[in-house]
Amino acid sequence: MSNVLPSFEYVGLSKGWPTLPAWFRSMYFTVCCTVIGLISCYDMLLVFVHSETIFEMEKNPVCLALLKMEPTFFSYFVIGKSLGTLTVLGVLVQLFRTRFHSWHCVTSGITLFQLGLLAYLTYA
């Protein structure tokens, strides 16, 4: 009965994406990290563009608290947002470098979330 279904090693699914070339995995990772960083910068830029109404528009309670700590220059918000983005990108780089078997799932999930955030920020 065990010979009926192919094993995961035969299909090529046991260690993430082993059948794809290394240059493609590196390019995919680089594009995803670039998208995450650019959307984070765009989100930060919108705070400055809509500085008059940001306190009514902001939905994240942590960001709202950081904005209220310094309502004129938003320096706490910028530092917090930058540190959060750099932490996420640092963890993703570490997952990629250690060849964690699900790095592509984590990276793709965060990228899809950021793309959803971009759609929300642009069209909502």
Short mmCIF file of N, CA and C in Angstrom, two decimals:
data_model
loop_
_atom_site.label_atom_id
_atom_site.label_comp_id
_atom_site.label_asym_id
_atom_site.label_seq_id
_atom_site.Cartn_x
_atom_site.Cartn_y
_atom_site.Cartn_z
N MET A 1 0.81 -1.19 0.00
CA MET A 1 0.00 0.00 0.00
C MET A 1 0.86 1.26 0.00
N SER A 2 2.06 1.20 0.54
CA SER A 2 2.91 2.38 0.57
C SER A 2 3.48 2.70 -0.81
N ASN A 3 3.44 1.76 -1.74
CA ASN A 3 3.97 2.01 -3.09
C ASN A 3 2.96 2.67 -4.01
N VAL A 4 1.72 2.84 -3.54
CA VAL A 4 0.69 3.42 -4.40
C VAL A 4 0.91 4.91 -4.61
N LEU A 5 1.20 5.63 -3.53
CA LEU A 5 1.41 7.08 -3.63
C LEU A 5 2.90 7.38 -3.68
N PRO A 6 3.30 8.36 -4.47
CA PRO A 6 4.72 8.71 -4.50
C PRO A 6 5.13 9.40 -3.21
N SER A 7 6.36 9.21 -2.82
CA SER A 7 6.85 9.87 -1.62
C SER A 7 7.10 11.35 -1.92
N PHE A 8 7.22 12.12 -0.85
CA PHE A 8 7.45 13.56 -1.03
C PHE A 8 8.80 13.82 -1.69
N GLU A 9 9.79 12.99 -1.42
CA GLU A 9 11.10 13.20 -2.04
C GLU A 9 11.01 13.04 -3.55
N TYR A 10 10.20 12.11 -4.00
CA TYR A 10 10.06 11.88 -5.43
C TYR A 10 9.37 13.06 -6.11
N VAL A 11 8.36 13.61 -5.46
CA VAL A 11 7.63 14.74 -6.03
C VAL A 11 8.48 16.00 -6.01
N GLY A 12 9.40 16.10 -5.06
CA GLY A 12 10.25 17.29 -4.97
C GLY A 12 9.72 18.32 -4.01
N LEU A 13 8.98 17.89 -2.97
CA LEU A 13 8.39 18.83 -2.04
C LEU A 13 8.95 18.72 -0.63
N SER A 14 9.95 17.93 -0.40
CA SER A 14 10.38 17.65 0.96
C SER A 14 11.13 18.81 1.60
N LYS A 15 11.85 19.61 0.87
CA LYS A 15 12.67 20.67 1.45
C LYS A 15 12.35 22.03 0.83
N GLY A 16 11.12 22.39 0.77
CA GLY A 16 10.78 23.69 0.21
C GLY A 16 10.70 23.62 -1.29
N TRP A 17 11.62 24.30 -1.97
CA TRP A 17 11.65 24.35 -3.43
C TRP A 17 12.96 23.78 -3.96
N PRO A 18 13.26 22.52 -3.75
CA PRO A 18 14.58 22.04 -4.16
C PRO A 18 14.74 21.91 -5.67
N THR A 19 13.66 21.85 -6.43
CA THR A 19 13.79 21.67 -7.86
C THR A 19 14.03 22.98 -8.60
N LEU A 20 13.81 24.10 -7.95
CA LEU A 20 14.03 25.40 -8.60
C LEU A 20 15.49 25.80 -8.48
N PRO A 21 16.01 26.47 -9.49
CA PRO A 21 17.41 26.88 -9.42
C PRO A 21 17.65 27.91 -8.32
N ALA A 22 18.87 27.96 -7.84
CA ALA A 22 19.23 28.86 -6.75
C ALA A 22 19.03 30.32 -7.14
N TRP A 23 19.31 30.68 -8.39
CA TRP A 23 19.15 32.07 -8.81
C TRP A 23 17.69 32.50 -8.73
N PHE A 24 16.76 31.57 -9.02
CA PHE A 24 15.34 31.91 -8.95
C PHE A 24 14.91 32.11 -7.50
N ARG A 25 15.38 31.24 -6.59
CA ARG A 25 15.04 31.40 -5.17
C ARG A 25 15.58 32.72 -4.64
N SER A 26 16.80 33.06 -5.02
CA SER A 26 17.38 34.33 -4.57
C SER A 26 16.64 35.53 -5.14
N MET A 27 16.26 35.45 -6.40
CA MET A 27 15.52 36.55 -7.03
C MET A 27 14.14 36.70 -6.40
N TYR A 28 13.47 35.58 -6.15
CA TYR A 28 12.14 35.62 -5.52
C TYR A 28 12.23 36.26 -4.14
N PHE A 29 13.23 35.85 -3.37
CA PHE A 29 13.40 36.41 -2.03
C PHE A 29 13.70 37.90 -2.10
N THR A 30 14.56 38.31 -3.01
CA THR A 30 14.92 39.72 -3.14
C THR A 30 13.71 40.56 -3.53
N VAL A 31 12.92 40.08 -4.47
CA VAL A 31 11.73 40.82 -4.90
C VAL A 31 10.74 40.94 -3.75
N CYS A 32 10.52 39.86 -3.02
CA CYS A 32 9.57 39.89 -1.90
C CYS A 32 10.04 40.89 -0.83
N CYS A 33 11.31 40.85 -0.47
CA CYS A 33 11.82 41.78 0.54
C CYS A 33 11.75 43.22 0.06
N THR A 34 11.99 43.45 -1.21
CA THR A 34 11.89 44.80 -1.76
C THR A 34 10.45 45.30 -1.71
N VAL A 35 9.51 44.44 -2.06
CA VAL A 35 8.09 44.82 -2.00
C VAL A 35 7.69 45.14 -0.56
N ILE A 36 8.11 44.33 0.39
CA ILE A 36 7.79 44.58 1.80
C ILE A 36 8.34 45.93 2.25
N GLY A 37 9.59 46.21 1.91
CA GLY A 37 10.20 47.48 2.31
C GLY A 37 9.56 48.68 1.65
N LEU A 38 9.27 48.58 0.36
CA LEU A 38 8.67 49.72 -0.35
C LEU A 38 7.26 50.03 0.13
N ILE A 39 6.48 49.00 0.41
CA ILE A 39 5.12 49.26 0.90
C ILE A 39 5.17 49.85 2.30
N SER A 40 6.12 49.44 3.10
CA SER A 40 6.29 50.03 4.43
C SER A 40 6.67 51.51 4.32
N CYS A 41 7.55 51.83 3.39
CA CYS A 41 7.92 53.24 3.16
C CYS A 41 6.74 54.05 2.65
N TYR A 42 5.93 53.46 1.78
CA TYR A 42 4.74 54.15 1.27
C TYR A 42 3.75 54.42 2.40
N ASP A 43 3.59 53.45 3.30
CA ASP A 43 2.71 53.64 4.45
C ASP A 43 3.21 54.78 5.32
N MET A 44 4.52 54.86 5.51
CA MET A 44 5.09 55.94 6.31
C MET A 44 4.93 57.28 5.61
N LEU A 45 5.08 57.30 4.30
CA LEU A 45 4.92 58.53 3.54
C LEU A 45 3.49 59.06 3.65
N LEU A 46 2.52 58.17 3.65
CA LEU A 46 1.12 58.61 3.75
C LEU A 46 0.82 59.29 5.08
N VAL A 47 1.55 58.93 6.12
CA VAL A 47 1.36 59.61 7.41
C VAL A 47 1.73 61.08 7.29
N PHE A 48 2.79 61.38 6.57
CA PHE A 48 3.20 62.78 6.41
C PHE A 48 2.31 63.52 5.42
N VAL A 49 1.83 62.82 4.40
CA VAL A 49 0.94 63.47 3.43
C VAL A 49 -0.39 63.84 4.07
N HIS A 50 -0.91 62.97 4.92
CA HIS A 50 -2.20 63.19 5.57
C HIS A 50 -2.02 63.54 7.05
N SER A 51 -1.04 64.38 7.35
CA SER A 51 -0.72 64.68 8.75
C SER A 51 -1.85 65.40 9.48
N GLU A 52 -2.70 66.11 8.76
CA GLU A 52 -3.79 66.83 9.42
C GLU A 52 -4.88 65.88 9.91
N THR A 53 -5.11 64.82 9.18
CA THR A 53 -6.22 63.91 9.52
C THR A 53 -5.76 62.52 9.94
N ILE A 54 -4.46 62.34 10.21
CA ILE A 54 -3.95 61.00 10.51
C ILE A 54 -4.51 60.44 11.81
N PHE A 55 -4.83 61.30 12.77
CA PHE A 55 -5.33 60.80 14.05
C PHE A 55 -6.73 60.21 13.91
N GLU A 56 -7.50 60.65 12.95
CA GLU A 56 -8.82 60.07 12.70
C GLU A 56 -8.74 58.86 11.77
N MET A 57 -7.71 58.82 10.90
CA MET A 57 -7.62 57.77 9.89
C MET A 57 -6.87 56.53 10.37
N GLU A 58 -5.93 56.68 11.29
CA GLU A 58 -5.08 55.56 11.72
C GLU A 58 -5.89 54.51 12.47
N LYS A 59 -5.77 53.25 12.04
CA LYS A 59 -6.53 52.15 12.64
C LYS A 59 -5.71 51.33 13.63
N ASN A 60 -4.38 51.36 13.51
CA ASN A 60 -3.52 50.56 14.37
C ASN A 60 -3.35 51.28 15.71
N PRO A 61 -3.74 50.65 16.83
CA PRO A 61 -3.64 51.34 18.12
C PRO A 61 -2.21 51.60 18.56
N VAL A 62 -1.26 50.75 18.20
CA VAL A 62 0.14 50.99 18.56
C VAL A 62 0.67 52.20 17.80
N CYS A 63 0.39 52.26 16.51
CA CYS A 63 0.83 53.42 15.72
C CYS A 63 0.16 54.70 16.18
N LEU A 64 -1.10 54.59 16.55
CA LEU A 64 -1.82 55.77 17.04
C LEU A 64 -1.20 56.28 18.34
N ALA A 65 -0.81 55.37 19.23
CA ALA A 65 -0.15 55.77 20.47
C ALA A 65 1.20 56.43 20.18
N LEU A 66 1.95 55.90 19.23
CA LEU A 66 3.23 56.51 18.87
C LEU A 66 3.03 57.88 18.23
N LEU A 67 1.98 58.03 17.45
CA LEU A 67 1.70 59.33 16.83
C LEU A 67 1.29 60.35 17.88
N LYS A 68 0.54 59.94 18.89
CA LYS A 68 0.09 60.88 19.93
C LYS A 68 1.22 61.27 20.87
N MET A 69 2.29 60.48 20.93
CA MET A 69 3.41 60.83 21.81
C MET A 69 4.13 62.08 21.33
N GLU A 70 4.20 62.26 20.01
CA GLU A 70 4.78 63.46 19.43
C GLU A 70 3.97 63.82 18.19
N PRO A 71 2.92 64.63 18.35
CA PRO A 71 2.00 64.88 17.23
C PRO A 71 2.51 65.84 16.16
N THR A 72 3.66 66.45 16.33
CA THR A 72 4.10 67.42 15.32
C THR A 72 5.07 66.82 14.31
N PHE A 73 6.07 66.07 14.75
CA PHE A 73 7.10 65.56 13.85
C PHE A 73 7.01 64.06 13.60
N PHE A 74 6.24 63.34 14.39
CA PHE A 74 6.02 61.89 14.23
C PHE A 74 7.32 61.08 14.33
N SER A 75 8.29 61.55 15.12
CA SER A 75 9.58 60.85 15.16
C SER A 75 9.46 59.48 15.84
N TYR A 76 8.65 59.34 16.87
CA TYR A 76 8.48 58.03 17.50
C TYR A 76 7.83 57.04 16.53
N PHE A 77 6.89 57.53 15.76
CA PHE A 77 6.25 56.66 14.77
C PHE A 77 7.24 56.20 13.71
N VAL A 78 8.05 57.13 13.22
CA VAL A 78 9.02 56.79 12.18
C VAL A 78 10.05 55.79 12.71
N ILE A 79 10.53 56.01 13.93
CA ILE A 79 11.50 55.09 14.52
C ILE A 79 10.86 53.72 14.75
N GLY A 80 9.64 53.69 15.29
CA GLY A 80 8.96 52.43 15.53
C GLY A 80 8.66 51.67 14.25
N LYS A 81 8.18 52.38 13.24
CA LYS A 81 7.87 51.74 11.96
C LYS A 81 9.13 51.22 11.28
N SER A 82 10.20 52.00 11.33
CA SER A 82 11.46 51.58 10.72
C SER A 82 12.05 50.37 11.44
N LEU A 83 12.05 50.40 12.76
CA LEU A 83 12.58 49.26 13.51
C LEU A 83 11.75 48.00 13.29
N GLY A 84 10.44 48.15 13.20
CA GLY A 84 9.58 46.99 12.93
C GLY A 84 9.84 46.39 11.56
N THR A 85 9.97 47.24 10.56
CA THR A 85 10.24 46.76 9.20
C THR A 85 11.62 46.11 9.11
N LEU A 86 12.61 46.73 9.71
CA LEU A 86 13.96 46.16 9.68
C LEU A 86 14.04 44.85 10.45
N THR A 87 13.27 44.71 11.52
CA THR A 87 13.24 43.46 12.27
C THR A 87 12.64 42.35 11.42
N VAL A 88 11.53 42.64 10.76
CA VAL A 88 10.89 41.64 9.90
C VAL A 88 11.83 41.23 8.77
N LEU A 89 12.46 42.19 8.11
CA LEU A 89 13.38 41.88 7.03
C LEU A 89 14.60 41.12 7.53
N GLY A 90 15.07 41.45 8.72
CA GLY A 90 16.20 40.72 9.30
C GLY A 90 15.86 39.27 9.61
N VAL A 91 14.68 39.04 10.13
CA VAL A 91 14.24 37.66 10.40
C VAL A 91 14.10 36.89 9.10
N LEU A 92 13.54 37.52 8.07
CA LEU A 92 13.41 36.85 6.77
C LEU A 92 14.77 36.50 6.17
N VAL A 93 15.73 37.41 6.28
CA VAL A 93 17.07 37.13 5.77
C VAL A 93 17.69 35.97 6.54
N GLN A 94 17.48 35.94 7.85
CA GLN A 94 18.04 34.85 8.64
C GLN A 94 17.39 33.52 8.28
N LEU A 95 16.09 33.51 8.05
CA LEU A 95 15.41 32.28 7.62
C LEU A 95 15.95 31.81 6.27
N PHE A 96 16.18 32.74 5.37
CA PHE A 96 16.69 32.39 4.04
C PHE A 96 18.13 31.88 4.12
N ARG A 97 18.95 32.52 4.92
CA ARG A 97 20.36 32.13 5.01
C ARG A 97 20.55 30.78 5.69
N THR A 98 19.69 30.45 6.65
CA THR A 98 19.82 29.17 7.35
C THR A 98 19.11 28.05 6.61
N ARG A 99 18.52 28.38 5.47
CA ARG A 99 17.80 27.41 4.64
C ARG A 99 16.67 26.74 5.41
N PHE A 100 15.95 27.55 6.20
CA PHE A 100 14.75 27.06 6.88
C PHE A 100 13.77 26.58 5.83
N HIS A 101 13.23 25.39 6.01
CA HIS A 101 12.48 24.74 4.93
C HIS A 101 11.20 25.47 4.53
N SER A 102 10.70 26.38 5.34
CA SER A 102 9.47 27.10 4.98
C SER A 102 9.71 28.59 4.81
N TRP A 103 10.91 28.99 4.46
CA TRP A 103 11.19 30.42 4.32
C TRP A 103 10.30 31.05 3.27
N HIS A 104 10.00 30.32 2.21
CA HIS A 104 9.19 30.88 1.13
C HIS A 104 7.74 31.07 1.56
N CYS A 105 7.23 30.20 2.45
CA CYS A 105 5.86 30.38 2.96
C CYS A 105 5.77 31.63 3.84
N VAL A 106 6.76 31.82 4.71
CA VAL A 106 6.76 32.99 5.59
C VAL A 106 6.93 34.26 4.76
N THR A 107 7.87 34.27 3.85
CA THR A 107 8.12 35.44 3.01
C THR A 107 6.92 35.76 2.13
N SER A 108 6.33 34.74 1.53
CA SER A 108 5.16 34.96 0.68
C SER A 108 3.97 35.47 1.49
N GLY A 109 3.78 34.94 2.69
CA GLY A 109 2.67 35.39 3.53
C GLY A 109 2.80 36.85 3.92
N ILE A 110 3.99 37.26 4.30
CA ILE A 110 4.19 38.67 4.67
C ILE A 110 4.05 39.57 3.45
N THR A 111 4.54 39.11 2.30
CA THR A 111 4.41 39.89 1.07
C THR A 111 2.95 40.05 0.68
N LEU A 112 2.18 38.97 0.77
CA LEU A 112 0.75 39.07 0.44
C LEU A 112 0.02 39.99 1.41
N PHE A 113 0.38 39.93 2.69
CA PHE A 113 -0.23 40.85 3.66
C PHE A 113 0.10 42.29 3.31
N GLN A 114 1.35 42.56 2.95
CA GLN A 114 1.73 43.92 2.58
C GLN A 114 1.03 44.38 1.31
N LEU A 115 0.83 43.48 0.37
CA LEU A 115 0.08 43.85 -0.84
C LEU A 115 -1.38 44.15 -0.51
N GLY A 116 -1.95 43.40 0.42
CA GLY A 116 -3.31 43.72 0.89
C GLY A 116 -3.36 45.06 1.59
N LEU A 117 -2.33 45.36 2.38
CA LEU A 117 -2.24 46.68 3.03
C LEU A 117 -2.13 47.78 2.00
N LEU A 118 -1.35 47.55 0.95
CA LEU A 118 -1.24 48.54 -0.12
C LEU A 118 -2.58 48.79 -0.79
N ALA A 119 -3.31 47.74 -1.05
CA ALA A 119 -4.65 47.90 -1.65
C ALA A 119 -5.56 48.67 -0.71
N TYR A 120 -5.51 48.36 0.58
CA TYR A 120 -6.35 49.07 1.55
C TYR A 120 -5.97 50.55 1.63
N LEU A 121 -4.67 50.83 1.67
CA LEU A 121 -4.23 52.22 1.78
C LEU A 121 -4.54 53.02 0.53
N THR A 122 -4.54 52.37 -0.62
CA THR A 122 -4.74 53.07 -1.87
C THR A 122 -6.22 53.26 -2.18
N TYR A 123 -7.04 52.25 -1.95
CA TYR A 123 -8.42 52.28 -2.41
C TYR A 123 -9.46 52.47 -1.31
N ALA A 124 -9.06 52.41 -0.05
CA ALA A 124 -10.06 52.55 1.01
C ALA A 124 -10.18 53.99 1.48
#
